[in-house]
XYZ file of C-alpha atoms in Angstrom:
310
model
C -51.036 23.121 53.915
C -52.544 26.479 53.002
C -54.259 26.395 49.604
C -52.064 29.262 48.234
C -48.851 27.480 49.100
C -50.200 24.237 47.659
C -51.096 25.983 44.440
C -47.438 27.480 44.267
C -45.962 24.089 44.853
C -48.005 22.469 42.218
C -47.081 25.180 39.724
C -43.415 24.829 40.670
C -43.633 21.011 40.271
C -45.409 21.308 36.887
C -42.720 23.718 35.773
C -39.887 21.322 36.943
C -41.612 18.472 35.053
C -41.738 20.608 31.796
C -38.114 21.730 32.171
C -36.939 18.154 33.077
C -38.841 16.710 30.159
C -37.410 19.177 27.760
C -33.841 18.316 29.076
C -34.599 14.741 28.871
C -35.887 15.090 25.274
C -32.763 17.037 24.285
C -30.490 14.476 25.960
C -32.241 11.761 24.024
C -31.839 13.476 20.784
C -28.228 14.319 21.346
C -27.520 10.633 22.315
C -29.354 9.399 19.292
C -28.151 11.640 16.578
C -24.847 13.084 18.131
C -24.413 15.976 15.594
C -20.953 17.013 16.754
C -19.641 13.564 17.101
C -19.033 13.310 20.798
C -18.751 9.549 20.524
C -15.230 10.126 19.161
C -14.037 10.457 22.711
C -15.795 7.117 23.662
C -13.821 5.459 20.754
C -10.563 6.986 22.019
C -11.154 5.768 25.494
C -11.849 2.120 24.030
C -8.585 2.344 22.007
C -6.352 3.658 24.772
C -7.739 1.922 27.732
C -8.947 -1.400 26.349
C -7.157 -2.217 23.040
C -3.669 -0.646 23.214
C -1.273 -3.425 24.375
C 2.319 -2.955 25.379
C 4.685 -4.530 22.787
C 8.410 -4.676 23.487
C 9.313 -4.285 19.778
C 6.895 -1.365 18.734
C 5.932 0.178 22.071
C 2.341 -0.806 21.796
C -0.091 -2.401 19.339
C -3.730 -3.091 18.648
C -4.464 -6.874 19.003
C -5.298 -8.886 15.829
C -9.031 -9.125 15.202
C -12.020 -7.075 14.173
C -12.742 -4.119 16.593
C -16.063 -2.335 16.344
C -16.489 1.352 17.450
C -19.236 3.828 17.354
C -19.681 4.158 13.512
C -16.838 2.156 12.106
C -14.711 -0.982 12.522
C -11.072 -1.864 12.041
C -9.581 -5.292 11.394
C -5.906 -6.132 12.372
C -3.975 -8.929 10.917
C -0.342 -9.863 11.796
C 0.059 -6.359 13.460
C -1.106 -4.402 10.483
C -4.495 -2.977 9.566
C -6.161 -5.062 6.884
C -5.923 -3.612 3.463
C -8.670 -5.638 1.527
C -7.823 -4.355 -1.899
C -4.185 -5.333 -1.798
C -2.668 -8.306 -3.324
C -0.967 -10.830 -0.919
C 0.948 -12.258 -3.941
C 2.399 -8.951 -5.152
C 6.245 -8.975 -5.194
C 6.694 -5.337 -4.254
C 5.997 -4.689 -0.535
C 5.124 -1.230 0.766
C 5.019 -0.630 4.503
C 3.119 2.350 5.776
C 4.193 3.945 9.062
C 2.589 6.594 11.162
C -0.197 7.481 13.527
C -4.102 7.705 13.169
C -3.801 9.380 9.872
C -1.882 6.436 8.426
C -4.064 4.030 10.232
C -7.223 5.596 8.802
C -8.966 6.318 12.162
C -12.733 6.641 11.948
C -13.395 4.739 8.651
C -13.799 1.124 7.739
C -10.990 -0.935 6.228
C -12.083 -0.519 2.599
C -12.331 3.248 2.974
C -8.845 3.954 4.265
C -6.740 5.882 1.785
C -4.123 3.154 1.894
C -6.706 0.705 0.628
C -7.730 3.060 -2.094
C -4.124 3.322 -3.270
C -3.835 -0.399 -3.103
C -6.848 -0.604 -5.528
C -5.200 1.863 -7.910
C -1.780 -0.009 -7.820
C -2.659 -3.573 -7.834
C 0.961 -4.757 -8.453
C 1.898 -3.651 -4.977
C 1.262 -5.156 -1.599
C 0.506 -2.465 0.974
C 1.028 -3.262 4.567
C -0.427 -0.620 6.869
C 1.414 -0.459 10.266
C -0.074 2.934 11.333
C -1.462 2.928 14.822
C -3.294 5.862 16.470
C -1.213 8.040 18.702
C 2.193 6.690 17.355
C 4.995 9.234 17.382
C 8.366 9.151 15.675
C 9.830 6.624 18.304
C 7.017 4.151 17.460
C 7.587 4.722 13.725
C 11.353 3.993 14.042
C 10.586 0.942 16.318
C 8.036 -0.395 13.832
C 10.439 0.113 10.955
C 13.076 -1.962 12.665
C 10.603 -4.646 13.501
C 9.414 -4.974 9.776
C 12.789 -5.203 7.820
C 11.590 -6.953 4.726
C 10.011 -4.202 2.541
C 10.814 -2.654 -0.812
C 9.540 0.788 0.223
C 8.787 2.418 3.510
C 6.451 5.498 3.766
C 6.308 7.438 6.912
C 3.164 9.783 7.272
C 4.390 12.568 9.595
C 2.110 14.910 11.609
C 2.630 17.583 14.094
C 2.050 15.385 17.228
C 4.811 12.979 16.182
C 6.991 15.245 18.307
C 5.136 14.328 21.508
C 6.417 11.581 23.861
C 5.524 8.028 23.178
C 2.464 6.548 24.848
C 2.916 3.678 27.406
C -0.404 1.895 27.869
C 0.767 0.299 30.993
C 0.846 3.608 32.899
C -1.237 6.127 30.876
C -4.947 6.139 30.359
C -7.269 8.273 28.262
C -9.517 10.332 30.665
C -10.486 13.271 28.457
C -13.780 14.138 26.640
C -16.198 13.370 29.468
C -17.252 10.129 27.699
C -19.004 8.966 30.898
C -20.958 12.219 31.392
C -24.510 12.936 30.064
C -24.526 14.211 26.443
C -25.861 17.626 27.426
C -22.846 18.171 29.699
C -20.412 16.809 27.033
C -21.782 19.281 24.442
C -21.711 22.187 26.832
C -18.012 21.377 27.846
C -17.033 20.876 24.259
C -18.541 24.145 23.119
C -16.602 26.129 25.829
C -13.333 24.191 25.156
C -13.690 24.748 21.347
C -14.310 28.466 21.917
C -11.083 28.718 23.813
C -8.958 26.513 21.507
C -7.311 26.609 17.993
C -7.144 22.881 17.911
C -10.320 22.575 15.653
C -9.286 25.149 13.090
C -7.128 24.318 10.000
C -3.685 26.021 9.825
C -3.330 29.447 8.501
C -2.296 29.444 4.786
C 1.367 30.190 3.862
C 2.409 29.500 7.361
C 6.331 29.279 7.426
C 6.803 28.849 11.249
C 8.906 25.877 12.315
C 9.228 23.690 15.341
C 11.421 24.945 18.287
C 14.635 23.045 17.955
C 15.603 23.889 21.537
C 12.836 21.701 22.739
C 14.243 18.256 23.654
C 11.124 16.537 22.096
C 11.954 18.247 18.758
C 15.523 17.095 19.113
C 14.462 13.570 19.708
C 12.076 13.703 16.761
C 14.691 14.942 14.391
C 17.179 12.441 15.473
C 14.661 9.641 14.818
C 13.753 10.997 11.428
C 17.451 11.130 10.589
C 17.768 7.413 11.420
C 14.731 6.575 9.400
C 16.031 8.563 6.314
C 19.372 6.538 6.460
C 17.463 3.909 4.625
C 17.241 4.797 0.928
C 13.877 2.888 0.833
C 12.308 5.395 3.192
C 9.968 8.168 2.001
C 8.166 11.084 3.963
C 4.586 12.359 3.630
C 3.484 15.465 5.392
C 0.776 18.117 5.239
C 1.273 21.607 3.927
C 1.435 24.540 6.436
C 2.239 22.416 9.317
C 5.158 23.210 11.789
C 6.627 19.790 11.346
C 6.527 20.063 7.544
C 8.193 23.304 7.515
C 10.824 21.910 9.754
C 11.456 18.773 7.765
C 11.790 20.844 4.495
C 14.156 23.326 6.234
C 16.367 20.364 7.225
C 16.657 19.390 3.541
C 14.476 16.337 3.620
C 12.453 15.504 0.362
C 8.887 15.450 1.609
C 5.817 14.804 -0.409
C 3.680 17.599 0.850
C -0.092 17.579 0.301
C -3.032 19.547 1.726
C -5.043 17.940 4.497
C -8.575 17.991 3.364
C -10.064 19.550 6.508
C -13.437 20.025 4.828
C -13.927 16.194 4.898
C -13.349 15.717 8.577
C -15.567 13.165 10.340
C -17.299 15.491 12.725
C -16.848 18.818 14.525
C -15.133 16.968 17.396
C -13.145 14.547 15.230
C -10.586 16.009 12.865
C -9.772 12.639 11.266
C -10.890 12.211 7.553
C -14.150 10.588 6.587
C -14.460 8.259 3.680
C -14.530 11.143 1.134
C -11.469 12.753 2.842
C -9.676 9.473 2.569
C -10.595 9.390 -1.156
C -9.261 12.893 -1.564
C -5.914 12.046 0.179
C -5.383 9.008 -1.874
C -5.942 10.939 -5.085
C -3.503 13.656 -3.907
C -0.851 10.979 -3.086
C -1.199 8.753 -6.099
C 1.300 10.578 -8.304
C 3.969 10.364 -5.445
C 3.352 6.737 -4.786
C 3.571 5.907 -8.478
C 6.916 7.633 -8.727
C 8.206 6.021 -5.395
C 7.065 2.562 -6.542
C 8.795 2.899 -9.842
C 12.052 3.907 -8.024
C 11.891 1.259 -5.314
C 10.538 -1.690 -7.217
C 12.203 -1.257 -10.521
C 14.272 -4.539 -10.029
C 11.067 -6.441 -9.085
C 8.812 -5.313 -11.952
C 11.173 -4.273 -14.665
C 11.416 -0.507 -14.321
C 9.631 2.797 -13.793
C 7.362 2.495 -16.771
C 5.785 -0.561 -15.495
C 3.897 1.326 -12.830
C 0.589 2.784 -13.931
C -2.441 3.545 -11.726
C -5.251 1.287 -12.542
C -7.600 2.675 -15.099
C -5.336 5.594 -16.028
């Protein structure tokens, strides 16, 4: 090999080693610290592809037991998420229905907003039947499967309009969770730049769902079926299409602001521990009022119900 060519090849090899080392170091740093929260997609894959189990009564459930994810864990008991602060001996039963927001996706059992409400209202027994990706069909099925409650609370979000998930035929394949972190971050940056999914809703948005959409018609029919029970209450978030639609339909909805500033990460819009605390604080007045209405015969009237420490 001519000396000049050998020198060029050595220089090229050295440059490739330097560049490869830089990319390797960056990959290791991203994998170790994950500043944008890309492991969110790994958790979704575990939930959808390994844990979601078909259930003839509710559509699908998460099996009982403690399940550990990237930075959090969740315990399921008797088909409901464990609420450690609630009292099993309380005579007034409150059943929470909904998707990942109701479930408290991304935080430990004691940090979920339902658990914080249970600590503030110790005379009530809270049963959290929320499951990630539940829609209105799953909420209705779960309501029918859990008939012995004094109060039902359905947490409604925009994607409740989507079709129900069937874990027997559907799998989660998004997020590139098997790819190197460098590739995941690059793909996410491109996707985020082309999407409005990661931005909070515009203030004072009065737009509504398209009632000509068959999914919307199904959703409204299922909400109507739920609301035939006087024990049912609705929670939704301000400036969302589904909230505006429910209000336009004449339903009484406890509307609160979703605390977007307390999301878990850039990739994960779910609420962190502080966000769950803020949500519990915002909902405490509504729950205090509802519990007084629903459980008056159990505990002697509206005035019995006071938030702990208030």
